[in-house]
Amino acid sequence: MQTLKVDLGERSYPIHIGEGLLDQPELLAPHIAGRQVAIISNETVAPLYLERLSRSLSAYSVISVILPDGEAHKNWETLQLIFDGLLTARHDRRTTVIALGGGVIGDMAGFAAACYQRGVDFIQVPTTLLSQVDSSVGGKTGINHPLGKNMVGAFYQPQAVLIDTATLNTLPPRELSAGLAEVIKYGLICDEPFLTWLEEHVDALRNLDQVALTEAISRSCAAKALVVNADERESGVRATLNLGHTFGHAIETHMGYGVWLHGEAVAAGTVMALEMSQRLGWISAQERDRGIHLFQRAGLPVIPPEEMTEADFLEHMAIDKKVIDGRLRLVLLRHMGEAVVTDDYPKEILQATLGADYRALAQLKG
Amino acid sequence: MQTLKVDLGERSYPIHIGEGLLDQPELLAPHIAGRQVAIISNETVAPLYLERLSRSLSAYSVISVILPDGEAHKNWETLQLIFDGLLTARHDRRTTVIALGGGVIGDMAGFAAACYQRGVDFIQVPTTLLSQVDSSVGGKTGINHPLGKNMVGAFYQPQAVLIDTATLNTLPPRELSAGLAEVIKYGLICDEPFLTWLEEHVDALRNLDQVALTEAISRSCAAKALVVNADERESGVRATLNLGHTFGHAIETHMGYGVWLHGEAVAAGTVMALEMSQRLGWISAQERDRGIHLFQRAGLPVIPPEEMTEADFLEHMAIDKKVIDGRLRLVLLRHMGEAVVTDDYPKEILQATLGADYRALAQLKG
């Protein structure tokens, strides 16, 4: 087992990573203050892992709230089921909410914990690669609104994060690839040697090699923890974690939540950021193609949806949270392994990027 | 104009109190960071003050969201109207949300500001006495749930609070009295000399004497700011602000939101706390009666609803946020002007308090 510490003063918390951690109650006990625990999971994950986690919590009064699965349910109506469950079971403000599932469960359970009685304790037990390397670190919680993704939420830190790598054995391969999109992102924004490591291990990762998975998750969490340490509330450097996300969110919004997986949209969005960085002369065409090839080997889409026009992208990006007083800030690559956030670029380069021939770029020689 | 500072480190903010402040744009400008402003008000207050406030904000891009009036609408569906308005007008994360109205508007606009894009700036312009002395100070925001009051919310501090005492000229007398319940509460919990001042000025306050109102609001806000300074997250001394609220919430929940005004329920609830404190031997019967008489002179109810049984009270209080692991903590008076939070009392005294003859206690000789 590896343990990282996210250092945020009095709200610091540990991330434990390893195989079989679900069966280790001693990892949870130090982080549960009261006698009540509410496990929030979904219809897909609960049959696989709820009983095992509940067994590790036999010392507590445990309820579970099982939500429907999927991004389409990341809304107020579903969130309300958590409040209903907590209030019906008379959970008080010393209860601990545990998220057992992927990013959607983590975001909703975390937001419910942030809001229930104005804030109760919260533990993350992420069971998808994406949530293990992304949404379980950094304190972002929230739900979607019909007019925009993650528009309603809170910054709220967990007491602890427990990552059992064995849960990836039941993850569909498409979702494993989606998680790899965020793993590759860390290499691109701040860790060039990790990119090289990924090029050597991407096949092992897709084959669920537990040693490679543990290393990739650990390095990803460490990279994110470092960025989050530096900038908890996303005014500056933290925004680099959104590489590919502005383009990606436009894709997700346009296609409808859940049609593309988040990681798939991020992959195609990051390819657009690579292309724009290349057009600005910041990275070479070879470096751009290196990124594209790695995404392809990870089983990810590198071409935005054919039906999306330039106008569609601009329409969806104008409401993005990264818009400050009407100027569109983008995360781009100054070099491979070094991202920057900027609104200082010719508008024509953005337009050319939106209109580029990604189909041609995807015809790479492996 | 008087200005108090609520000292919370980097989240400190000023409270300006005085007549005609709505027409002083220079008080708002230092607290608005971006170009967008969203005024949240309701159908009762907007026709009276929205145009004037908007005129003071002519330098900004201003939208308004007008909600239905009343505690019955303090729910998610109404909150959603704020998010709809912000997103439709494409307000970004530098927008400033301004609450123009009473406590319900303040709680909902504040919670919306806390959640919109995970937190945007927020200014309170409270227009009822209750919200001026209570909900505009302390950072509590939230909405009700069908199973409990204020069960979903956030601690979120405003950038500034602007209290225009002239807005009380349009407040219904019943709501003015409800606000006085909280004013009297400050005297009872921490400021005995203020109780004496109130006994001398309660008629002037009910007659809307602006000098007396300014003094009462200022002393109340100062008392609350002091308590909030000492304990921002309500683990200890802040809980004394809930004098009368545990009993009062039970009354509100049982009667249905909005049947009794919050301040009315607090008044009757505080009388119960006075009675229990007397039964514990902490205050004398004369001191209890002094409190009851002051509430009566302020035009407030001092008898709980006839239809509520002991069992009704216990049922509703068991879900109160002040319940820690099943033990009911209550705010009681150790002396007049000194409240304590305790779960150390004989259960029989609580039961006797719930069963006391408040009708007889109300027969006081003025």
XYZ file of C-alpha atoms in Angstrom:
732
model
C 0.000 0.000 0.000
C 1.169 3.517 -0.818
C -0.092 6.570 1.108
C 0.007 10.140 -0.158
C -0.875 13.148 1.934
C -2.783 16.053 0.426
C -1.483 18.959 2.497
C -4.187 21.571 3.090
C -3.528 22.665 6.660
C -6.286 21.543 8.986
C -8.159 20.000 6.074
C -5.274 17.743 5.005
C -6.148 14.148 4.226
C -4.455 10.878 3.219
C -4.906 8.890 -0.001
C -4.308 5.172 0.501
C -3.651 3.166 -2.691
C -3.296 -0.617 -2.952
C -4.883 -3.976 -3.684
C -7.632 -5.215 -1.352
C -7.975 -2.070 0.791
C -11.770 -2.489 0.936
C -11.205 -5.301 3.435
C -9.046 -3.195 5.793
C -11.352 -1.522 8.340
C -8.375 -0.066 10.220
C -7.838 2.348 7.312
C -11.336 3.829 7.677
C -11.751 3.898 11.460
C -9.435 6.875 12.171
C -11.550 9.043 9.852
C -15.035 8.319 11.237
C -15.920 10.629 14.137
C -19.470 9.539 15.014
C -21.435 6.317 15.068
C -23.407 6.827 11.874
C -22.165 6.049 8.371
C -24.018 6.459 5.079
C -22.596 4.649 2.055
C -23.648 6.218 -1.242
C -23.276 3.921 -4.244
C -25.019 3.083 -7.493
C -26.863 0.145 -9.014
C -23.756 -1.090 -10.836
C -21.150 -0.842 -8.075
C -23.290 -1.748 -5.049
C -23.821 -5.423 -6.043
C -20.041 -5.783 -6.464
C -18.615 -4.043 -3.410
C -21.264 -2.737 -0.987
C -21.384 -5.873 1.132
C -17.614 -6.027 1.520
C -17.365 -2.362 2.495
C -20.282 -2.713 4.908
C -18.524 -5.642 6.552
C -15.498 -3.419 7.169
C -17.862 -0.947 8.872
C -19.648 -3.376 11.176
C -18.700 -1.254 14.209
C -21.017 1.543 13.006
C -24.689 2.130 12.320
C -24.597 1.921 8.509
C -27.209 2.870 5.924
C -26.775 2.763 2.174
C -28.353 4.862 -0.559
C -28.202 3.275 -4.009
C -28.506 5.748 -6.880
C -29.163 5.068 -10.551
C -25.903 4.798 -12.520
C -24.586 7.396 -14.920
C -23.834 11.047 -15.622
C -27.438 11.551 -16.765
C -28.481 11.157 -13.118
C -25.970 13.678 -11.754
C -28.701 16.141 -10.950
C -30.711 17.566 -8.085
C -33.416 14.908 -8.220
C -30.872 12.151 -7.602
C -29.004 14.185 -4.984
C -32.281 14.514 -3.139
C -32.341 10.727 -2.655
C -29.230 11.087 -0.481
C -30.833 13.762 1.704
C -33.997 11.657 1.915
C -31.968 8.655 3.084
C -29.980 10.633 5.662
C -33.029 12.372 7.096
C -35.226 9.288 7.135
C -32.517 7.441 9.097
C -32.123 10.552 11.317
C -28.439 10.970 10.643
C -27.116 13.919 12.619
C -24.278 16.298 11.821
C -21.655 13.837 13.091
C -22.522 11.295 10.377
C -19.896 10.267 7.824
C -20.850 9.997 4.148
C -18.830 7.460 2.137
C -18.823 7.572 -1.672
C -18.467 4.076 -3.175
C -18.339 4.326 -6.955
C -17.028 6.452 -9.785
C -16.744 10.183 -10.287
C -20.475 10.813 -10.469
C -21.015 9.114 -7.098
C -18.038 10.961 -5.628
C -19.256 14.330 -6.904
C -22.804 13.796 -5.684
C -21.962 12.187 -2.335
C -19.363 14.899 -1.731
C -21.794 17.682 -2.572
C -24.437 16.057 -0.373
C -21.891 15.889 2.472
C -20.965 19.544 1.879
C -24.625 20.610 2.109
C -26.203 18.187 4.598
C -26.771 20.186 7.764
C -24.239 22.636 6.261
C -21.451 20.071 6.128
C -20.695 16.579 7.457
C -17.643 14.301 7.141
C -16.943 12.565 3.867
C -14.738 9.663 2.693
C -14.066 8.718 -0.934
C -13.797 5.088 -2.045
C -13.443 5.509 -5.827
C -13.902 2.382 -7.926
C -13.114 3.637 -11.451
C -9.702 4.627 -12.764
C -11.002 8.073 -13.692
C -12.287 8.840 -10.221
C -9.207 7.317 -8.601
C -6.838 9.644 -10.433
C -9.073 12.678 -10.802
C -12.237 13.357 -8.889
C -11.157 11.816 -5.583
C -8.386 14.415 -5.258
C -8.976 18.155 -5.104
C -12.274 18.642 -3.330
C -14.463 19.425 -6.309
C -18.024 18.249 -5.811
C -21.254 19.082 -7.566
C -24.060 18.301 -9.947
C -25.018 19.261 -13.477
C -27.653 21.785 -14.542
C -29.635 21.468 -17.773
C -27.731 24.562 -18.983
C -24.231 23.414 -18.000
C -22.045 20.729 -16.510
C -20.923 20.997 -12.857
C -22.568 24.414 -12.579
C -23.808 23.760 -9.031
C -21.389 22.476 -6.417
C -18.866 23.125 -3.677
C -15.191 22.845 -2.885
C -15.250 20.255 -0.111
C -12.380 18.111 1.115
C -12.764 14.465 2.169
C -11.410 13.086 5.439
C -9.634 10.349 3.483
C -9.511 8.596 0.105
C -9.284 4.807 -0.107
C -8.281 3.420 -3.518
C -8.564 -0.353 -3.879
C -6.876 -1.119 -7.217
C -8.563 -4.521 -7.368
C -11.874 -2.787 -8.079
C -10.531 -2.088 -11.576
C -10.868 -5.805 -12.387
C -14.619 -5.279 -12.815
C -14.346 -2.011 -14.746
C -15.433 -2.143 -18.423
C -12.410 -1.677 -20.754
C -13.955 1.438 -22.274
C -14.019 3.080 -18.834
C -10.469 1.986 -18.107
C -9.386 3.803 -21.276
C -11.381 6.859 -20.230
C -9.427 6.921 -16.973
C -6.163 6.659 -18.890
C -7.040 9.942 -20.626
C -6.613 11.759 -17.298
C -3.464 9.761 -16.477
C -1.900 10.839 -19.771
C -3.015 14.407 -19.040
C -0.782 14.533 -15.940
C 2.203 13.616 -18.063
C 1.360 16.306 -20.588
C 0.817 19.136 -18.114
C 3.594 18.599 -15.594
C 5.587 15.360 -15.867
C 7.304 14.602 -19.150
C 9.197 11.538 -17.766
C 5.798 10.064 -16.819
C 4.796 10.338 -20.516
C 7.763 8.154 -21.405
C 6.828 5.706 -18.639
C 3.278 5.585 -19.999
C 4.482 4.883 -23.531
C 6.303 1.864 -22.085
C 3.425 0.662 -19.887
C 0.204 1.553 -21.693
C -0.342 -2.049 -22.788
C 0.292 -3.347 -19.265
C -2.213 -0.853 -17.919
C -4.879 -1.944 -20.401
C -4.150 -5.554 -19.397
C -4.865 -4.640 -15.738
C -1.337 -5.294 -14.523
C -1.809 -4.378 -10.840
C 1.755 -3.200 -10.332
C 1.580 -0.861 -13.315
C -1.883 0.371 -12.256
C -0.699 1.126 -8.721
C 2.253 3.083 -10.063
C 0.147 5.026 -12.576
C -2.512 5.919 -9.978
C 0.086 6.890 -7.432
C 1.976 9.151 -9.832
C -1.266 10.702 -11.059
C -2.556 11.400 -7.559
C 0.823 12.795 -6.547
C 0.807 15.119 -9.548
C -2.711 16.296 -8.796
C -2.052 16.620 -5.065
C 0.965 18.771 -5.849
C -1.088 21.091 -8.042
C -3.967 21.195 -5.544
C -1.536 21.931 -2.701
C -0.235 24.877 -4.648
C -3.641 26.319 -5.426
C -6.653 24.999 -3.626
C -9.291 27.227 -5.161
C -8.294 27.152 -8.801
C -7.323 30.766 -9.281
C -4.056 29.909 -10.981
C -1.987 26.800 -11.568
C -4.825 24.432 -10.683
C -6.584 25.426 -13.860
C -3.904 23.561 -15.834
C -5.613 20.361 -14.666
C -8.365 21.336 -17.099
C -6.191 20.608 -20.126
C -8.597 19.405 -22.799
C -11.601 20.061 -20.572
C -12.900 23.251 -22.187
C -13.058 21.568 -25.604
C -14.102 18.327 -23.907
C -16.977 19.889 -21.969
C -18.250 21.401 -25.217
C -18.276 17.909 -26.726
C -20.054 16.415 -23.715
C -22.643 19.199 -23.609
C -23.298 19.065 -27.345
C -23.615 15.287 -27.494
C -25.690 15.088 -24.319
C -24.307 13.933 -21.007
C -23.181 10.319 -21.057
C -23.013 9.734 -24.813
C -19.265 10.278 -24.752
C -17.536 9.255 -21.530
C -15.859 12.180 -19.775
C -12.390 10.764 -20.381
C -13.174 10.236 -24.060
C -14.225 13.854 -24.428
C -11.096 14.937 -22.539
C -8.933 12.859 -24.888
C -10.407 14.424 -28.033
C -10.364 17.828 -26.302
C -6.712 17.423 -25.372
C -5.863 16.560 -28.962
C -7.448 19.904 -29.898
C -5.302 21.636 -27.237
C -2.208 19.876 -28.665
C -3.147 21.053 -32.150
C -3.651 24.639 -30.961
C -0.345 24.566 -29.060
C 1.355 23.390 -32.228
C -0.313 26.124 -34.304
C 0.970 28.685 -31.776
C 4.470 27.292 -32.354
C 4.817 26.126 -28.754
C 5.201 22.402 -29.473
C 6.295 20.685 -32.663
C 4.085 18.624 -34.976
C 6.058 15.566 -33.826
C 5.275 16.307 -30.180
C 1.596 16.808 -30.998
C 1.584 13.480 -32.833
C 3.318 11.797 -29.898
C 0.391 12.810 -27.703
C -2.179 11.727 -30.267
C -0.502 8.337 -30.643
C -0.468 7.719 -26.884
C -4.191 8.456 -26.658
C -4.817 6.058 -29.551
C -2.816 3.290 -27.892
C -4.845 3.858 -24.720
C -7.991 3.112 -26.737
C -9.286 6.689 -26.819
C -10.958 8.838 -29.502
C -8.772 11.589 -30.956
C -11.300 13.128 -33.387
C -14.107 15.426 -32.213
C -17.652 14.457 -33.217
C -18.139 14.982 -36.948
C -21.430 16.790 -36.463
C -19.889 19.532 -34.315
C -19.187 22.787 -36.130
C -16.914 25.665 -35.066
C -20.052 27.540 -34.042
C -21.143 24.648 -31.830
C -17.841 24.716 -29.988
C -17.872 28.491 -29.496
C -21.479 28.388 -28.337
C -20.755 25.774 -25.688
C -17.420 27.229 -24.601
C -18.833 30.697 -23.936
C -20.573 29.435 -20.794
C -17.523 27.579 -19.512
C -16.457 28.344 -15.926
C -13.066 29.360 -17.241
C -14.602 32.400 -18.949
C -13.567 35.502 -17.006
C -15.571 38.577 -17.974
C -16.116 37.283 -21.491
C -12.519 36.408 -22.415
C -11.978 32.714 -23.066
C -9.035 31.321 -21.121
C -7.617 28.043 -22.422
C -5.158 25.504 -21.060
C -2.442 24.904 -23.646
C 1.006 23.322 -23.733
C 3.988 25.652 -23.646
C 6.144 22.511 -23.881
C 5.482 18.771 -23.540
C 5.158 18.383 -19.752
C 4.358 22.069 -19.126
C 0.859 23.532 -19.377
C -0.123 27.181 -19.185
C -3.468 28.958 -18.796
C -3.857 31.849 -21.195
C -6.323 34.117 -22.937
C -3.514 35.708 -24.933
C -3.736 34.125 -28.397
C -4.981 35.245 -31.819
C -8.665 34.454 -32.192
C -7.862 33.099 -35.683
C -5.692 30.354 -34.181
C -8.588 29.198 -32.034
C -10.848 29.207 -35.079
C -8.309 27.312 -37.164
C -7.990 24.773 -34.342
C -11.740 24.243 -34.257
C -11.727 23.743 -38.031
C -8.629 21.522 -38.265
C -8.694 18.138 -40.020
C -8.436 15.780 -37.057
C -9.299 12.820 -39.234
C -6.044 13.373 -41.132
C -4.079 13.845 -37.902
C -5.415 10.530 -36.641
C -3.744 8.681 -39.581
C -0.499 8.292 -37.683
C 2.164 5.710 -38.232
C 2.535 3.719 -34.983
C -24.289 55.442 9.362
C -22.666 52.903 11.667
C -20.235 50.273 10.373
C -19.358 47.048 12.158
C -16.664 44.645 11.020
C -17.157 40.905 11.280
C -13.613 39.692 11.764
C -13.014 36.338 10.056
C -9.501 36.713 8.711
C -9.484 36.853 4.929
C -13.256 36.439 4.866
C -13.937 39.460 7.085
C -16.700 41.808 5.951
C -18.371 45.084 6.967
C -21.978 45.647 8.040
C -23.194 49.141 7.204
C -26.323 50.294 9.096
C -28.234 53.521 8.512
C -31.155 55.299 6.880
C -31.201 55.577 3.071
C -28.176 53.366 2.362
C -29.897 51.841 -0.694
C -29.172 55.100 -2.534
C -25.438 55.065 -1.776
C -23.663 53.192 -4.599
C -20.245 53.966 -3.098
C -21.007 51.487 -0.316
C -21.489 48.607 -2.754
C -18.791 49.325 -5.336
C -15.761 48.219 -3.259
C -17.332 44.769 -2.874
C -18.150 43.992 -6.510
C -15.210 42.390 -8.308
C -16.594 41.748 -11.797
C -19.015 43.444 -14.158
C -22.000 41.197 -13.575
C -24.492 41.530 -10.732
C -27.569 39.402 -10.028
C -30.138 40.816 -7.609
C -32.279 38.141 -5.993
C -35.524 39.419 -4.503
C -39.131 38.401 -4.073
C -42.550 39.496 -5.322
C -43.190 41.593 -2.207
C -39.876 43.420 -1.854
C -38.981 43.892 -5.535
C -41.792 46.385 -6.297
C -40.676 48.473 -3.308
C -36.885 48.551 -3.625
C -35.562 46.789 -6.723
C -35.573 49.869 -8.933
C -33.731 51.969 -6.363
C -31.068 49.341 -5.794
C -30.677 48.799 -9.543
C -30.161 52.542 -9.983
C -27.285 52.367 -7.502
C -25.782 49.587 -9.648
C -26.026 51.300 -13.026
C -22.283 50.819 -13.589
C -22.782 47.029 -13.855
C -24.574 44.537 -16.042
C -27.503 43.751 -13.725
C -30.098 40.998 -13.873
C -32.787 40.321 -11.321
C -34.459 37.079 -10.296
C -37.801 37.551 -8.523
C -38.843 34.606 -6.361
C -42.235 33.877 -4.819
C -42.445 35.223 -1.268
C -42.399 33.099 1.871
C -40.771 30.295 3.829
C -42.941 27.776 1.939
C -40.831 28.522 -1.143
C -37.479 28.060 0.581
C -36.823 24.864 -1.316
C -34.825 23.455 -4.175
C -37.405 24.261 -6.846
C -37.217 27.969 -6.017
C -33.431 27.894 -5.658
C -33.293 26.474 -9.154
C -34.849 29.705 -10.491
C -31.696 31.532 -9.370
C -29.403 29.095 -11.192
C -31.645 29.303 -14.252
C -31.386 33.100 -14.223
C -27.609 33.131 -13.764
C -26.978 30.555 -16.479
C -29.443 32.018 -18.968
C -27.714 35.409 -18.594
C -24.340 33.632 -18.810
C -23.038 34.929 -15.532
C -19.521 33.683 -14.940
C -17.694 32.928 -11.704
C -16.856 36.604 -11.140
C -20.522 37.545 -10.822
C -21.831 39.039 -7.578
C -25.133 37.819 -6.145
C -27.054 40.406 -4.085
C -29.843 39.305 -1.748
C -32.581 41.992 -1.494
C -35.235 40.838 0.946
C -35.742 39.022 4.216
C -34.150 35.949 5.704
C -35.575 33.519 3.167
C -34.128 35.529 0.294
C -30.812 35.867 2.130
C -30.620 32.153 2.879
C -31.488 31.138 -0.676
C -29.402 33.758 -2.490
C -26.479 32.984 -0.182
C -26.772 29.247 -0.778
C -27.064 29.848 -4.524
C -23.910 32.011 -4.367
C -22.140 29.301 -2.358
C -23.012 26.651 -4.976
C -23.030 28.519 -8.296
C -19.895 27.431 -10.121
C -18.728 26.259 -6.664
C -18.880 29.728 -5.143
C -19.298 33.349 -6.297
C -19.360 36.659 -4.409
C -22.393 37.588 -2.370
C -23.769 40.781 -0.770
C -26.683 40.947 1.676
C -29.221 43.785 1.592
C -31.695 42.615 4.246
C -35.041 44.429 4.352
C -36.729 42.865 7.395
C -35.764 43.410 11.004
C -35.299 39.673 11.510
C -32.843 39.312 8.638
C -31.061 42.543 9.585
C -30.272 41.329 13.095
C -29.981 37.615 12.445
C -29.563 35.965 9.081
C -27.383 38.647 7.484
C -24.658 37.971 10.047
C -22.943 34.639 10.516
C -22.762 33.026 7.112
C -25.549 30.483 7.475
C -27.297 29.813 4.174
C -29.582 27.033 3.018
C -32.980 25.671 2.137
C -35.561 23.470 3.804
C -36.234 19.799 3.140
C -39.695 18.235 3.522
C -38.231 16.322 6.500
C -36.561 19.265 8.228
C -35.818 22.968 8.269
C -32.462 24.254 6.973
C -31.276 20.685 6.453
C -29.451 21.527 3.204
C -27.089 24.475 3.108
C -23.618 25.922 3.531
C -21.587 28.195 5.737
C -20.823 31.045 3.343
C -19.745 34.584 4.188
C -20.927 37.677 2.285
C -18.566 40.359 0.986
C -20.638 42.993 2.764
C -24.013 43.605 4.439
C -25.973 46.801 3.747
C -28.793 47.541 6.189
C -31.076 50.414 5.191
C -33.250 51.025 8.262
C -35.781 52.952 6.180
C -36.869 49.663 4.578
C -38.571 48.829 7.888
C -41.190 51.510 7.144
C -42.852 49.091 4.732
C -42.548 46.020 6.968
C -45.842 44.611 8.322
C -46.077 45.131 12.136
C -46.313 41.385 12.699
C -42.929 40.910 11.007
C -41.418 43.785 12.949
C -42.430 42.005 16.151
C -40.969 38.749 14.851
C -37.654 40.538 14.363
C -37.822 41.894 17.901
C -37.857 38.286 19.165
C -34.270 37.882 17.965
C -33.305 41.312 19.299
C -34.583 40.351 22.761
C -32.715 37.049 22.425
C -29.366 38.874 22.255
C -30.151 40.577 25.541
C -31.078 37.276 27.157
C -28.023 35.317 26.006
C -25.210 37.825 26.440
C -26.197 41.418 27.232
C -28.309 42.051 30.313
C -27.994 45.871 30.069
C -29.476 45.626 26.559
C -32.545 43.941 28.121
C -33.039 46.999 30.291
C -32.590 49.272 27.255
C -35.180 47.217 25.377
C -37.677 47.484 28.230
C -37.311 51.245 27.929
C -37.503 51.381 24.118
C -39.779 48.560 23.024
C -42.641 50.955 22.310
C -40.396 53.293 20.317
C -39.173 50.327 18.288
C -42.733 49.235 17.493
C -43.479 52.840 16.480
C -40.578 52.708 13.985
C -38.466 55.314 15.723
C -35.436 55.288 13.390
C -32.952 56.229 16.083
C -34.092 53.435 18.351
C -34.146 50.958 15.455
C -30.614 51.868 14.407
C -29.383 51.386 17.955
C -31.201 48.054 18.398
C -29.938 46.681 15.078
C -26.413 47.840 15.739
C -26.284 46.309 19.220
C -27.819 43.068 17.936
C -25.392 42.779 15.028
C -22.481 43.596 17.335
C -23.577 40.882 19.759
C -23.928 38.344 16.976
C -20.671 39.392 15.291
C -18.907 38.940 18.605
C -20.263 35.429 19.016
C -19.580 34.535 15.372
C -16.037 35.904 15.646
C -15.442 33.636 18.596
C -16.743 30.526 16.917
C -17.383 30.557 13.206
C -18.555 27.003 12.773
C -20.920 26.628 15.692
C -19.037 24.011 17.663
C -19.339 25.892 20.919
C -20.445 29.350 21.989
C -22.174 30.109 18.686
C -24.802 27.548 19.540
C -26.089 29.908 22.263
C -27.554 31.992 19.427
C -30.057 29.163 19.082
C -31.778 30.054 22.351
C -35.415 29.126 21.847
C -34.700 27.660 18.402
C -34.876 23.965 19.261
C -38.343 24.365 20.747
C -39.143 26.979 18.083
C -38.138 24.739 15.162
C -40.350 22.015 16.573
C -43.255 24.478 16.533
C -42.503 25.595 12.968
C -42.137 22.030 11.707
C -45.291 20.833 13.431
C -47.427 23.757 12.293
C -46.031 23.706 8.750
C -43.558 26.230 7.464
C -44.914 29.762 7.397
C -47.959 29.319 9.641
C -46.014 30.785 12.549
C -43.359 33.337 11.646
C -39.850 32.223 12.602
C -39.547 34.979 15.211
C -42.904 34.066 16.691
C -41.821 30.453 17.093
C -38.527 31.620 18.601
C -40.406 33.804 21.097
C -42.625 30.952 22.277
C -39.600 28.623 22.188
C -37.546 31.041 24.265
C -40.326 31.231 26.834
C -40.018 27.433 27.105
C -36.249 27.788 27.576
C -36.887 30.413 30.283
C -39.325 28.061 31.984
C -36.846 25.174 31.861
C -34.040 27.382 33.180
C -36.303 28.391 36.058
C -37.192 24.745 36.764
C -33.470 23.964 36.901
C -33.096 26.710 39.518
C -30.821 28.811 37.285
C -33.072 31.862 37.029
C -35.868 32.989 39.323
C -39.579 32.947 38.508
C -39.411 36.753 38.480
C -36.629 36.724 35.864
C -38.572 34.252 33.739
C -41.620 36.497 33.954
C -39.511 39.536 33.039
C -38.592 37.800 29.777
C -42.171 36.729 29.105
C -43.431 40.257 29.690
C -40.902 41.776 27.282
C -41.942 39.352 24.539
C -45.572 40.240 25.175
C -44.866 43.972 24.958
C -43.061 43.307 21.660
C -46.297 41.814 20.315
C -45.103 38.217 20.350
C -46.772 34.909 21.284
C -45.546 33.333 24.531
C -47.688 30.178 24.512
C -46.841 27.182 22.306
C -49.599 25.933 19.970
C -52.370 24.295 21.985
C -52.509 21.258 19.708
C -48.849 20.338 20.310
C -48.279 17.533 22.803
C -45.089 16.593 24.632
C -44.724 13.735 22.175
C -44.962 16.149 19.227
C -42.114 18.237 20.627
C -39.889 15.229 21.313
C -40.606 13.802 17.870
C -39.600 17.014 16.096
C -36.623 17.782 18.337
C -35.017 14.376 17.808
C -34.005 15.362 14.266
C -32.676 18.774 15.287
C -29.152 19.633 14.125
C -28.179 20.128 17.752
C -28.609 16.405 18.423
C -25.165 14.875 18.869
C -25.230 11.089 18.789
C -28.746 10.979 20.122
C -28.308 13.281 23.156
C -30.418 16.420 22.993
C -28.383 19.551 23.664
C -30.394 22.612 24.632
C -29.588 26.300 24.985
C -30.686 27.478 28.434
C -30.082 30.493 30.650
C -27.589 30.109 33.468
C -28.419 33.726 34.392
C -30.310 36.537 32.689
C -27.787 37.696 30.043
C -25.811 34.431 30.067
C -26.758 31.400 27.967
C -25.207 27.932 28.097
C -25.436 24.895 25.828
C -25.955 21.691 27.755
C -27.185 18.127 27.548
C -26.698 17.721 31.290
C -30.190 18.002 32.781
C -32.736 15.560 34.206
C -35.016 14.251 31.460
C -37.948 14.862 33.822
C -37.275 18.605 33.805
C -37.483 18.660 30.026
C -40.739 16.713 30.159
C -42.159 19.017 32.833
C -41.176 21.996 30.680
C -42.984 20.567 27.669
C -46.061 19.988 29.836
C -46.024 23.331 31.702
C -49.068 25.610 31.789
C -47.923 28.477 29.579
C -51.407 29.882 29.450
C -51.163 30.565 33.184
C -47.648 32.032 32.832
C -48.946 34.419 30.196
C -51.387 35.997 32.699
C -48.815 38.506 33.885
C -49.451 41.840 35.470
C -47.867 44.473 33.275
